[in-house]
């Protein structure tokens, strides 16, 4: 059976659409992250620590190391989250405004969790 | 789902404080609703905050979108991961038990995953889903103040001073960072100090 040029074009379009419609699942394990990252290291000069539990697998010479997980956008990958965060303020449950730079001490280790809602 | 995550982190506060790690939780919402939730879930004071206008969410380029919120494969995958873990749904059960005694947990899961159902009028729930109607009235279920905020996703970060150690950008609803992994990174760094 011979396919027309239009049919070929439609098939090709469908193939491209199906390949872009599905994004790969979120990277949830360190090994999966390491495997993906080996193939797709575009973290703009920052070194990525591939395994959280072993500190010997840093990929670049920079002293800074970052474990990048989930699905960051290219813009997110490019920014320094700590530097950005400390420029903003949030509100307490009592309605008081608190600067992030006051919450995140320059000396301490901090965990900051962003939730999609209170629901 | 977020209340479950808040509760899980709330349980880590003592351990983190002993290690000298600071915890900051930020959500979309109003301070009034934040206070209601703090009271309702028994969250320790001073740990849960809000960013009412999502300025930080925008600045950090946290994910957002209809697909990320409703149609991403990573959402059911996150549930599957949770189901596979021993006591993976324990905290969710705890959250739900604070809602309504005897409410069918799986029914509420459906409600969470089909967030838009909550926006249906009360009369619809009365007619079709009496259980959801009860939830509809529940004061601790908070819908983001602005409609577009419902499409925002969260994230998790670990910092050591000015250095970012870990950044997790949630791909979709419920696809949170692994709490133990985030904690491990923070505690390991704190132990070196």
PDB file of C-alpha atoms in Angstrom:
ATOM      1  CA  UNK A   1       0.000   0.000   0.000  1.00  0.00           C
ATOM      2  CA  UNK A   2       1.377   3.362  -0.986  1.00  0.00           C
ATOM      3  CA  UNK A   3       0.763   6.265   1.384  1.00  0.00           C
ATOM      4  CA  UNK A   4       0.190   9.750   0.100  1.00  0.00           C
ATOM      5  CA  UNK A   5       2.388  12.660   1.080  1.00  0.00           C
ATOM      6  CA  UNK A   6      -0.411  14.059   3.264  1.00  0.00           C
ATOM      7  CA  UNK A   7      -0.763  10.772   5.123  1.00  0.00           C
ATOM      8  CA  UNK A   8       2.984  10.674   5.778  1.00  0.00           C
ATOM      9  CA  UNK A   9       2.874  14.262   7.057  1.00  0.00           C
ATOM     10  CA  UNK A  10      -0.024  13.445   9.370  1.00  0.00           C
ATOM     11  CA  UNK A  11       1.752  10.357  10.695  1.00  0.00           C
ATOM     12  CA  UNK A  12       4.903  12.338  11.331  1.00  0.00           C
ATOM     13  CA  UNK A  13       2.966  15.095  13.115  1.00  0.00           C
ATOM     14  CA  UNK A  14       1.215  12.513  15.285  1.00  0.00           C
ATOM     15  CA  UNK A  15       4.558  10.939  16.179  1.00  0.00           C
ATOM     16  CA  UNK A  16       6.074  14.287  17.165  1.00  0.00           C
ATOM     17  CA  UNK A  17       2.967  15.246  19.151  1.00  0.00           C
ATOM     18  CA  UNK A  18       2.947  11.986  21.075  1.00  0.00           C
ATOM     19  CA  UNK A  19       6.620  12.270  21.924  1.00  0.00           C
ATOM     20  CA  UNK A  20       6.225  15.807  23.296  1.00  0.00           C
ATOM     21  CA  UNK A  21       2.900  15.253  25.044  1.00  0.00           C
ATOM     22  CA  UNK A  22       4.349  12.861  27.586  1.00  0.00           C
ATOM     23  CA  UNK A  23       7.009  14.103  29.913  1.00  0.00           C
ATOM     24  CA  UNK A  24       9.195  11.607  31.732  1.00  0.00           C
ATOM     25  CA  UNK A  25       8.122  10.881  35.303  1.00  0.00           C
ATOM     26  CA  UNK A  26       9.584  12.895  38.153  1.00  0.00           C
ATOM     27  CA  UNK A  27      12.951  11.691  39.260  1.00  0.00           C
ATOM     28  CA  UNK A  28      12.289  10.140  42.599  1.00  0.00           C
ATOM     29  CA  UNK A  29      15.307   8.020  43.274  1.00  0.00           C
ATOM     30  CA  UNK A  30      18.919   9.023  43.517  1.00  0.00           C
ATOM     31  CA  UNK A  31      20.031   6.410  41.028  1.00  0.00           C
ATOM     32  CA  UNK A  32      17.423   7.482  38.482  1.00  0.00           C
ATOM     33  CA  UNK A  33      18.464  11.071  38.975  1.00  0.00           C
ATOM     34  CA  UNK A  34      22.099  10.175  38.532  1.00  0.00           C
ATOM     35  CA  UNK A  35      21.385   8.248  35.355  1.00  0.00           C
ATOM     36  CA  UNK A  36      19.301  11.050  33.879  1.00  0.00           C
ATOM     37  CA  UNK A  37      21.698  13.704  34.919  1.00  0.00           C
ATOM     38  CA  UNK A  38      24.663  11.997  33.364  1.00  0.00           C
ATOM     39  CA  UNK A  39      22.926  12.374  30.027  1.00  0.00           C
ATOM     40  CA  UNK A  40      21.484  15.804  30.598  1.00  0.00           C
ATOM     41  CA  UNK A  41      23.792  17.940  32.638  1.00  0.00           C
ATOM     42  CA  UNK A  42      22.917  21.482  31.710  1.00  0.00           C
ATOM     43  CA  UNK A  43      23.107  23.101  35.076  1.00  0.00           C
ATOM     44  CA  UNK A  44      25.023  26.142  33.880  1.00  0.00           C
ATOM     45  CA  UNK A  45      28.328  25.673  35.584  1.00  0.00           C
ATOM     46  CA  UNK A  46      27.091  24.468  38.911  1.00  0.00           C
ATOM     47  CA  UNK A  47      28.282  21.091  39.954  1.00  0.00           C
ATOM     48  CA  UNK A  48      25.671  18.536  40.742  1.00  0.00           C
ATOM     49  CA  UNK A  49      26.131  16.078  43.515  1.00  0.00           C
ATOM     50  CA  UNK A  50      24.799  12.944  41.955  1.00  0.00           C
ATOM     51  CA  UNK A  51      24.366  10.913  45.076  1.00  0.00           C
ATOM     52  CA  UNK A  52      23.169  12.565  48.222  1.00  0.00           C
ATOM     53  CA  UNK A  53      24.631   9.861  50.412  1.00  0.00           C
ATOM     54  CA  UNK A  54      28.097   9.774  48.894  1.00  0.00           C
ATOM     55  CA  UNK A  55      30.001  13.001  48.662  1.00  0.00           C
ATOM     56  CA  UNK A  56      32.580  11.688  46.251  1.00  0.00           C
ATOM     57  CA  UNK A  57      30.656  11.901  43.019  1.00  0.00           C
ATOM     58  CA  UNK A  58      30.636  15.638  42.412  1.00  0.00           C
ATOM     59  CA  UNK A  59      30.914  16.263  38.706  1.00  0.00           C
ATOM     60  CA  UNK A  60      32.604  19.613  38.356  1.00  0.00           C
ATOM     61  CA  UNK A  61      35.419  21.497  39.931  1.00  0.00           C
ATOM     62  CA  UNK A  62      33.234  24.173  41.562  1.00  0.00           C
ATOM     63  CA  UNK A  63      33.160  24.076  45.330  1.00  0.00           C
ATOM     64  CA  UNK A  64      29.409  24.543  45.277  1.00  0.00           C
ATOM     65  CA  UNK A  65      27.368  21.394  44.926  1.00  0.00           C
ATOM     66  CA  UNK A  66      23.667  21.146  44.288  1.00  0.00           C
ATOM     67  CA  UNK A  67      21.273  18.253  44.231  1.00  0.00           C
ATOM     68  CA  UNK A  68      18.661  19.220  41.688  1.00  0.00           C
ATOM     69  CA  UNK A  69      15.515  17.086  41.757  1.00  0.00           C
ATOM     70  CA  UNK A  70      11.972  17.016  40.448  1.00  0.00           C
ATOM     71  CA  UNK A  71      11.334  18.931  37.270  1.00  0.00           C
ATOM     72  CA  UNK A  72      13.012  22.345  37.298  1.00  0.00           C
ATOM     73  CA  UNK A  73      12.394  24.659  34.374  1.00  0.00           C
ATOM     74  CA  UNK A  74      15.425  26.051  32.522  1.00  0.00           C
ATOM     75  CA  UNK A  75      14.862  29.362  34.339  1.00  0.00           C
ATOM     76  CA  UNK A  76      14.811  27.580  37.685  1.00  0.00           C
ATOM     77  CA  UNK A  77      18.026  25.751  36.879  1.00  0.00           C
ATOM     78  CA  UNK A  78      19.758  28.994  36.084  1.00  0.00           C
ATOM     79  CA  UNK A  79      18.967  30.864  39.264  1.00  0.00           C
ATOM     80  CA  UNK A  80      20.510  30.835  42.703  1.00  0.00           C
ATOM     81  CA  UNK A  81      17.511  29.932  44.843  1.00  0.00           C
ATOM     82  CA  UNK A  82      19.029  31.177  48.088  1.00  0.00           C
ATOM     83  CA  UNK A  83      19.925  34.549  46.633  1.00  0.00           C
ATOM     84  CA  UNK A  84      16.452  34.940  45.151  1.00  0.00           C
ATOM     85  CA  UNK A  85      14.646  33.841  48.293  1.00  0.00           C
ATOM     86  CA  UNK A  86      16.405  36.266  50.576  1.00  0.00           C
ATOM     87  CA  UNK A  87      15.074  39.192  48.577  1.00  0.00           C
ATOM     88  CA  UNK A  88      11.469  38.456  49.513  1.00  0.00           C
ATOM     89  CA  UNK A  89       9.185  38.428  52.514  1.00  0.00           C
ATOM     90  CA  UNK A  90       6.443  36.111  53.688  1.00  0.00           C
ATOM     91  CA  UNK A  91       3.652  36.441  56.226  1.00  0.00           C
ATOM     92  CA  UNK A  92       3.256  34.632  59.499  1.00  0.00           C
ATOM     93  CA  UNK A  93      -0.023  33.073  60.579  1.00  0.00           C
ATOM     94  CA  UNK A  94      -0.547  36.219  62.639  1.00  0.00           C
ATOM     95  CA  UNK A  95      -0.229  38.385  59.539  1.00  0.00           C
ATOM     96  CA  UNK A  96       3.188  39.841  60.335  1.00  0.00           C
ATOM     97  CA  UNK A  97       5.617  40.309  57.488  1.00  0.00           C
ATOM     98  CA  UNK A  98       8.929  38.502  57.890  1.00  0.00           C
ATOM     99  CA  UNK A  99      11.889  38.875  55.560  1.00  0.00           C
ATOM    100  CA  UNK A 100      13.287  35.577  54.328  1.00  0.00           C
ATOM    101  CA  UNK A 101      16.793  36.863  54.953  1.00  0.00           C
ATOM    102  CA  UNK A 102      15.901  37.106  58.644  1.00  0.00           C
ATOM    103  CA  UNK A 103      14.504  33.577  58.680  1.00  0.00           C
ATOM    104  CA  UNK A 104      17.413  32.004  56.839  1.00  0.00           C
ATOM    105  CA  UNK A 105      20.477  32.518  58.928  1.00  0.00           C
ATOM    106  CA  UNK A 106      23.797  32.917  57.158  1.00  0.00           C
ATOM    107  CA  UNK A 107      25.315  30.410  59.551  1.00  0.00           C
ATOM    108  CA  UNK A 108      22.752  27.661  59.736  1.00  0.00           C
ATOM    109  CA  UNK A 109      21.393  24.870  57.635  1.00  0.00           C
ATOM    110  CA  UNK A 110      17.771  25.502  56.672  1.00  0.00           C
ATOM    111  CA  UNK A 111      15.023  23.530  54.983  1.00  0.00           C
ATOM    112  CA  UNK A 112      12.423  25.569  53.129  1.00  0.00           C
ATOM    113  CA  UNK A 113       9.301  23.788  51.923  1.00  0.00           C
ATOM    114  CA  UNK A 114       6.887  25.394  49.480  1.00  0.00           C
ATOM    115  CA  UNK A 115       3.410  23.910  49.444  1.00  0.00           C
ATOM    116  CA  UNK A 116       0.945  24.272  46.655  1.00  0.00           C
ATOM    117  CA  UNK A 117      -1.856  25.233  49.032  1.00  0.00           C
ATOM    118  CA  UNK A 118      -3.136  24.998  52.577  1.00  0.00           C
ATOM    119  CA  UNK A 119      -5.734  22.499  51.377  1.00  0.00           C
TER     120      UNK A 119
ATOM    121  CA  UNK B   1      -2.184  16.293  50.256  1.00  0.00           C
ATOM    122  CA  UNK B   2      -0.469  19.456  51.401  1.00  0.00           C
ATOM    123  CA  UNK B   3      -1.891  19.132  54.882  1.00  0.00           C
ATOM    124  CA  UNK B   4      -0.415  15.639  55.016  1.00  0.00           C
ATOM    125  CA  UNK B   5       2.988  17.001  53.974  1.00  0.00           C
ATOM    126  CA  UNK B   6       2.741  19.794  56.558  1.00  0.00           C
ATOM    127  CA  UNK B   7       1.958  17.244  59.234  1.00  0.00           C
ATOM    128  CA  UNK B   8       4.894  15.058  58.201  1.00  0.00           C
ATOM    129  CA  UNK B   9       7.325  17.964  58.421  1.00  0.00           C
ATOM    130  CA  UNK B  10       5.793  19.126  61.690  1.00  0.00           C
ATOM    131  CA  UNK B  11       6.793  15.782  63.196  1.00  0.00           C
ATOM    132  CA  UNK B  12      10.423  16.372  62.218  1.00  0.00           C
ATOM    133  CA  UNK B  13      10.788  19.704  64.010  1.00  0.00           C
ATOM    134  CA  UNK B  14      12.277  18.359  67.239  1.00  0.00           C
ATOM    135  CA  UNK B  15      14.902  16.282  65.459  1.00  0.00           C
ATOM    136  CA  UNK B  16      15.805  19.140  63.138  1.00  0.00           C
ATOM    137  CA  UNK B  17      16.058  21.623  65.977  1.00  0.00           C
ATOM    138  CA  UNK B  18      18.320  19.324  67.954  1.00  0.00           C
ATOM    139  CA  UNK B  19      20.616  19.183  64.943  1.00  0.00           C
ATOM    140  CA  UNK B  20      20.489  22.944  64.484  1.00  0.00           C
ATOM    141  CA  UNK B  21      18.489  22.805  61.265  1.00  0.00           C
ATOM    142  CA  UNK B  22      15.861  25.450  60.734  1.00  0.00           C
ATOM    143  CA  UNK B  23      12.543  24.555  59.090  1.00  0.00           C
ATOM    144  CA  UNK B  24      10.420  27.064  57.187  1.00  0.00           C
ATOM    145  CA  UNK B  25       7.177  26.017  55.502  1.00  0.00           C
ATOM    146  CA  UNK B  26       5.526  28.397  53.065  1.00  0.00           C
ATOM    147  CA  UNK B  27       2.147  28.014  51.411  1.00  0.00           C
ATOM    148  CA  UNK B  28      -0.154  29.905  49.136  1.00  0.00           C
ATOM    149  CA  UNK B  29      -3.037  31.353  51.157  1.00  0.00           C
ATOM    150  CA  UNK B  30      -4.027  34.012  53.613  1.00  0.00           C
ATOM    151  CA  UNK B  31      -2.611  34.442  57.130  1.00  0.00           C
ATOM    152  CA  UNK B  32      -6.115  33.898  58.530  1.00  0.00           C
ATOM    153  CA  UNK B  33      -6.436  30.492  56.896  1.00  0.00           C
ATOM    154  CA  UNK B  34      -2.865  29.681  57.870  1.00  0.00           C
ATOM    155  CA  UNK B  35      -3.742  30.314  61.521  1.00  0.00           C
ATOM    156  CA  UNK B  36      -6.879  28.192  61.203  1.00  0.00           C
ATOM    157  CA  UNK B  37      -4.841  25.321  59.809  1.00  0.00           C
ATOM    158  CA  UNK B  38      -2.145  25.684  62.458  1.00  0.00           C
ATOM    159  CA  UNK B  39      -4.851  25.405  65.125  1.00  0.00           C
ATOM    160  CA  UNK B  40      -6.680  22.617  63.360  1.00  0.00           C
ATOM    161  CA  UNK B  41      -3.723  20.335  62.672  1.00  0.00           C
ATOM    162  CA  UNK B  42      -1.869  21.261  65.831  1.00  0.00           C
ATOM    163  CA  UNK B  43       1.132  22.591  63.902  1.00  0.00           C
ATOM    164  CA  UNK B  44       3.861  24.160  66.008  1.00  0.00           C
ATOM    165  CA  UNK B  45       3.709  27.950  65.993  1.00  0.00           C
ATOM    166  CA  UNK B  46       6.167  29.854  63.866  1.00  0.00           C
ATOM    167  CA  UNK B  47       6.844  27.199  61.223  1.00  0.00           C
ATOM    168  CA  UNK B  48       4.030  27.635  58.726  1.00  0.00           C
ATOM    169  CA  UNK B  49       3.941  30.853  56.712  1.00  0.00           C
ATOM    170  CA  UNK B  50       2.131  32.148  53.657  1.00  0.00           C
ATOM    171  CA  UNK B  51       3.012  33.952  50.475  1.00  0.00           C
ATOM    172  CA  UNK B  52      -0.427  35.394  49.643  1.00  0.00           C
ATOM    173  CA  UNK B  53       0.571  36.824  46.256  1.00  0.00           C
ATOM    174  CA  UNK B  54       2.879  33.938  45.261  1.00  0.00           C
ATOM    175  CA  UNK B  55       5.734  36.369  44.650  1.00  0.00           C
ATOM    176  CA  UNK B  56       8.356  33.875  45.797  1.00  0.00           C
ATOM    177  CA  UNK B  57       6.755  31.067  43.801  1.00  0.00           C
ATOM    178  CA  UNK B  58       7.083  33.280  40.730  1.00  0.00           C
ATOM    179  CA  UNK B  59      10.618  34.351  41.560  1.00  0.00           C
ATOM    180  CA  UNK B  60      11.793  30.761  42.029  1.00  0.00           C
ATOM    181  CA  UNK B  61      10.062  29.599  38.853  1.00  0.00           C
ATOM    182  CA  UNK B  62       8.230  26.841  40.677  1.00  0.00           C
ATOM    183  CA  UNK B  63       6.199  24.746  38.271  1.00  0.00           C
ATOM    184  CA  UNK B  64       2.641  25.620  37.374  1.00  0.00           C
ATOM    185  CA  UNK B  65      -0.018  24.744  34.833  1.00  0.00           C
ATOM    186  CA  UNK B  66      -3.133  22.754  34.130  1.00  0.00           C
ATOM    187  CA  UNK B  67      -1.207  19.694  32.994  1.00  0.00           C
ATOM    188  CA  UNK B  68       1.050  19.774  36.074  1.00  0.00           C
ATOM    189  CA  UNK B  69      -1.949  20.121  38.372  1.00  0.00           C
ATOM    190  CA  UNK B  70      -4.370  17.652  36.860  1.00  0.00           C
ATOM    191  CA  UNK B  71      -2.902  15.478  34.150  1.00  0.00           C
ATOM    192  CA  UNK B  72       0.662  14.588  35.029  1.00  0.00           C
ATOM    193  CA  UNK B  73       1.661  10.949  35.312  1.00  0.00           C
ATOM    194  CA  UNK B  74       3.886  11.794  38.243  1.00  0.00           C
ATOM    195  CA  UNK B  75       0.832  12.388  40.458  1.00  0.00           C
ATOM    196  CA  UNK B  76      -0.485   8.798  40.351  1.00  0.00           C
ATOM    197  CA  UNK B  77       3.147   7.629  40.516  1.00  0.00           C
ATOM    198  CA  UNK B  78       3.606   9.590  43.734  1.00  0.00           C
ATOM    199  CA  UNK B  79       0.500   7.943  45.163  1.00  0.00           C
ATOM    200  CA  UNK B  80       1.763   4.540  44.085  1.00  0.00           C
ATOM    201  CA  UNK B  81       5.110   5.169  45.808  1.00  0.00           C
ATOM    202  CA  UNK B  82       3.231   6.118  48.923  1.00  0.00           C
ATOM    203  CA  UNK B  83       1.002   3.070  48.789  1.00  0.00           C
ATOM    204  CA  UNK B  84       4.061   0.842  48.494  1.00  0.00           C
ATOM    205  CA  UNK B  85       5.677   2.273  51.623  1.00  0.00           C
ATOM    206  CA  UNK B  86       4.727   0.830  54.991  1.00  0.00           C
ATOM    207  CA  UNK B  87       2.436   3.373  56.668  1.00  0.00           C
ATOM    208  CA  UNK B  88       2.651   5.450  53.488  1.00  0.00           C
ATOM    209  CA  UNK B  89      -0.852   6.791  53.962  1.00  0.00           C
ATOM    210  CA  UNK B  90      -0.729   7.035  57.745  1.00  0.00           C
ATOM    211  CA  UNK B  91      -0.363  10.798  57.864  1.00  0.00           C
ATOM    212  CA  UNK B  92      -3.031  11.257  55.244  1.00  0.00           C
ATOM    213  CA  UNK B  93      -5.329   9.187  57.424  1.00  0.00           C
ATOM    214  CA  UNK B  94      -4.406  11.388  60.369  1.00  0.00           C
ATOM    215  CA  UNK B  95      -5.265  14.528  58.432  1.00  0.00           C
ATOM    216  CA  UNK B  96      -8.539  13.084  57.256  1.00  0.00           C
ATOM    217  CA  UNK B  97      -9.477  11.883  60.697  1.00  0.00           C
ATOM    218  CA  UNK B  98      -9.400  15.516  61.751  1.00  0.00           C
ATOM    219  CA  UNK B  99     -11.882  16.345  59.057  1.00  0.00           C
ATOM    220  CA  UNK B 100     -14.781  14.081  59.590  1.00  0.00           C
ATOM    221  CA  UNK B 101     -15.079  10.911  61.637  1.00  0.00           C
ATOM    222  CA  UNK B 102     -16.014   7.907  59.573  1.00  0.00           C
ATOM    223  CA  UNK B 103     -15.457   9.565  56.224  1.00  0.00           C
ATOM    224  CA  UNK B 104     -14.357   7.177  53.543  1.00  0.00           C
ATOM    225  CA  UNK B 105     -10.658   7.900  53.051  1.00  0.00           C
ATOM    226  CA  UNK B 106     -10.489   6.803  49.456  1.00  0.00           C
ATOM    227  CA  UNK B 107     -13.467   8.960  48.650  1.00  0.00           C
ATOM    228  CA  UNK B 108     -11.606  11.966  49.972  1.00  0.00           C
ATOM    229  CA  UNK B 109      -8.541  10.957  47.950  1.00  0.00           C
ATOM    230  CA  UNK B 110     -10.691  11.250  44.886  1.00  0.00           C
ATOM    231  CA  UNK B 111     -11.752  14.669  46.052  1.00  0.00           C
ATOM    232  CA  UNK B 112      -8.140  15.766  46.454  1.00  0.00           C
ATOM    233  CA  UNK B 113      -7.027  14.481  43.115  1.00  0.00           C
ATOM    234  CA  UNK B 114     -10.052  15.978  41.391  1.00  0.00           C
ATOM    235  CA  UNK B 115      -9.591  19.367  42.956  1.00  0.00           C
ATOM    236  CA  UNK B 116     -12.088  20.971  40.632  1.00  0.00           C
ATOM    237  CA  UNK B 117     -14.896  19.000  42.266  1.00  0.00           C
ATOM    238  CA  UNK B 118     -14.627  21.304  45.245  1.00  0.00           C
ATOM    239  CA  UNK B 119     -15.584  24.211  43.105  1.00  0.00           C
ATOM    240  CA  UNK B 120     -18.878  22.644  42.193  1.00  0.00           C
ATOM    241  CA  UNK B 121     -21.885  24.165  43.920  1.00  0.00           C
ATOM    242  CA  UNK B 122     -23.061  22.767  47.205  1.00  0.00           C
ATOM    243  CA  UNK B 123     -26.344  21.679  45.619  1.00  0.00           C
ATOM    244  CA  UNK B 124     -24.421  19.398  43.252  1.00  0.00           C
ATOM    245  CA  UNK B 125     -22.669  17.653  46.119  1.00  0.00           C
ATOM    246  CA  UNK B 126     -25.917  17.319  48.042  1.00  0.00           C
ATOM    247  CA  UNK B 127     -27.517  15.612  45.103  1.00  0.00           C
ATOM    248  CA  UNK B 128     -24.654  13.414  43.950  1.00  0.00           C
ATOM    249  CA  UNK B 129     -22.044  13.079  46.697  1.00  0.00           C
ATOM    250  CA  UNK B 130     -23.391  13.587  50.222  1.00  0.00           C
ATOM    251  CA  UNK B 131     -19.945  12.828  51.689  1.00  0.00           C
ATOM    252  CA  UNK B 132     -18.340  15.500  49.580  1.00  0.00           C
ATOM    253  CA  UNK B 133     -21.051  17.877  50.648  1.00  0.00           C
ATOM    254  CA  UNK B 134     -19.860  17.466  54.224  1.00  0.00           C
ATOM    255  CA  UNK B 135     -16.300  18.185  53.130  1.00  0.00           C
ATOM    256  CA  UNK B 136     -17.506  21.157  51.139  1.00  0.00           C
ATOM    257  CA  UNK B 137     -18.586  22.728  54.403  1.00  0.00           C
ATOM    258  CA  UNK B 138     -15.448  21.838  56.254  1.00  0.00           C
ATOM    259  CA  UNK B 139     -13.612  24.918  57.383  1.00  0.00           C
ATOM    260  CA  UNK B 140     -10.089  23.468  57.132  1.00  0.00           C
ATOM    261  CA  UNK B 141     -10.249  22.845  53.429  1.00  0.00           C
ATOM    262  CA  UNK B 142      -8.703  25.912  51.869  1.00  0.00           C
ATOM    263  CA  UNK B 143      -8.853  26.788  48.225  1.00  0.00           C
ATOM    264  CA  UNK B 144      -6.184  29.300  47.121  1.00  0.00           C
ATOM    265  CA  UNK B 145      -7.514  32.878  47.110  1.00  0.00           C
ATOM    266  CA  UNK B 146      -6.876  33.437  43.415  1.00  0.00           C
ATOM    267  CA  UNK B 147      -8.007  30.912  40.839  1.00  0.00           C
ATOM    268  CA  UNK B 148      -4.682  30.820  39.001  1.00  0.00           C
ATOM    269  CA  UNK B 149      -2.898  30.003  42.269  1.00  0.00           C
ATOM    270  CA  UNK B 150      -4.573  26.603  42.225  1.00  0.00           C
ATOM    271  CA  UNK B 151      -2.254  25.698  39.357  1.00  0.00           C
ATOM    272  CA  UNK B 152       0.965  26.387  41.271  1.00  0.00           C
ATOM    273  CA  UNK B 153       3.214  23.577  42.405  1.00  0.00           C
ATOM    274  CA  UNK B 154       5.517  23.458  45.403  1.00  0.00           C
ATOM    275  CA  UNK B 155       9.168  22.734  45.989  1.00  0.00           C
ATOM    276  CA  UNK B 156      11.715  21.862  48.653  1.00  0.00           C
ATOM    277  CA  UNK B 157      15.092  23.470  49.288  1.00  0.00           C
ATOM    278  CA  UNK B 158      17.999  22.924  51.627  1.00  0.00           C
ATOM    279  CA  UNK B 159      20.406  25.775  52.265  1.00  0.00           C
ATOM    280  CA  UNK B 160      23.607  26.095  54.190  1.00  0.00           C
ATOM    281  CA  UNK B 161      23.981  29.818  54.641  1.00  0.00           C
ATOM    282  CA  UNK B 162      24.252  31.220  51.145  1.00  0.00           C
ATOM    283  CA  UNK B 163      24.772  27.834  49.529  1.00  0.00           C
ATOM    284  CA  UNK B 164      21.919  25.849  48.035  1.00  0.00           C
ATOM    285  CA  UNK B 165      22.419  22.170  48.796  1.00  0.00           C
ATOM    286  CA  UNK B 166      19.210  20.712  47.406  1.00  0.00           C
ATOM    287  CA  UNK B 167      16.415  22.016  45.222  1.00  0.00           C
ATOM    288  CA  UNK B 168      13.369  19.931  44.374  1.00  0.00           C
ATOM    289  CA  UNK B 169      10.846  21.395  41.975  1.00  0.00           C
ATOM    290  CA  UNK B 170       7.595  19.437  42.325  1.00  0.00           C
ATOM    291  CA  UNK B 171       6.630  18.194  38.914  1.00  0.00           C
ATOM    292  CA  UNK B 172       2.945  17.940  39.712  1.00  0.00           C
ATOM    293  CA  UNK B 173       0.352  17.665  42.450  1.00  0.00           C
ATOM    294  CA  UNK B 174       1.538  15.389  45.279  1.00  0.00           C
ATOM    295  CA  UNK B 175       4.934  14.786  43.629  1.00  0.00           C
ATOM    296  CA  UNK B 176       6.757  16.170  46.660  1.00  0.00           C
ATOM    297  CA  UNK B 177      10.403  15.720  47.495  1.00  0.00           C
ATOM    298  CA  UNK B 178      11.234  12.660  49.521  1.00  0.00           C
ATOM    299  CA  UNK B 179      11.150  13.912  53.094  1.00  0.00           C
ATOM    300  CA  UNK B 180      13.839  11.517  54.278  1.00  0.00           C
ATOM    301  CA  UNK B 181      16.201  12.512  51.485  1.00  0.00           C
ATOM    302  CA  UNK B 182      15.754  16.224  52.155  1.00  0.00           C
ATOM    303  CA  UNK B 183      16.247  15.662  55.869  1.00  0.00           C
ATOM    304  CA  UNK B 184      19.326  13.522  55.290  1.00  0.00           C
ATOM    305  CA  UNK B 185      21.033  16.205  53.223  1.00  0.00           C
ATOM    306  CA  UNK B 186      20.319  18.846  55.861  1.00  0.00           C
ATOM    307  CA  UNK B 187      21.319  16.722  58.834  1.00  0.00           C
ATOM    308  CA  UNK B 188      24.539  15.552  57.211  1.00  0.00           C
ATOM    309  CA  UNK B 189      25.603  19.105  56.532  1.00  0.00           C
ATOM    310  CA  UNK B 190      24.587  20.246  60.023  1.00  0.00           C
ATOM    311  CA  UNK B 191      26.615  17.413  61.548  1.00  0.00           C
ATOM    312  CA  UNK B 192      29.761  18.690  59.842  1.00  0.00           C
ATOM    313  CA  UNK B 193      29.470  22.067  61.538  1.00  0.00           C
TER     314      UNK B 193
END
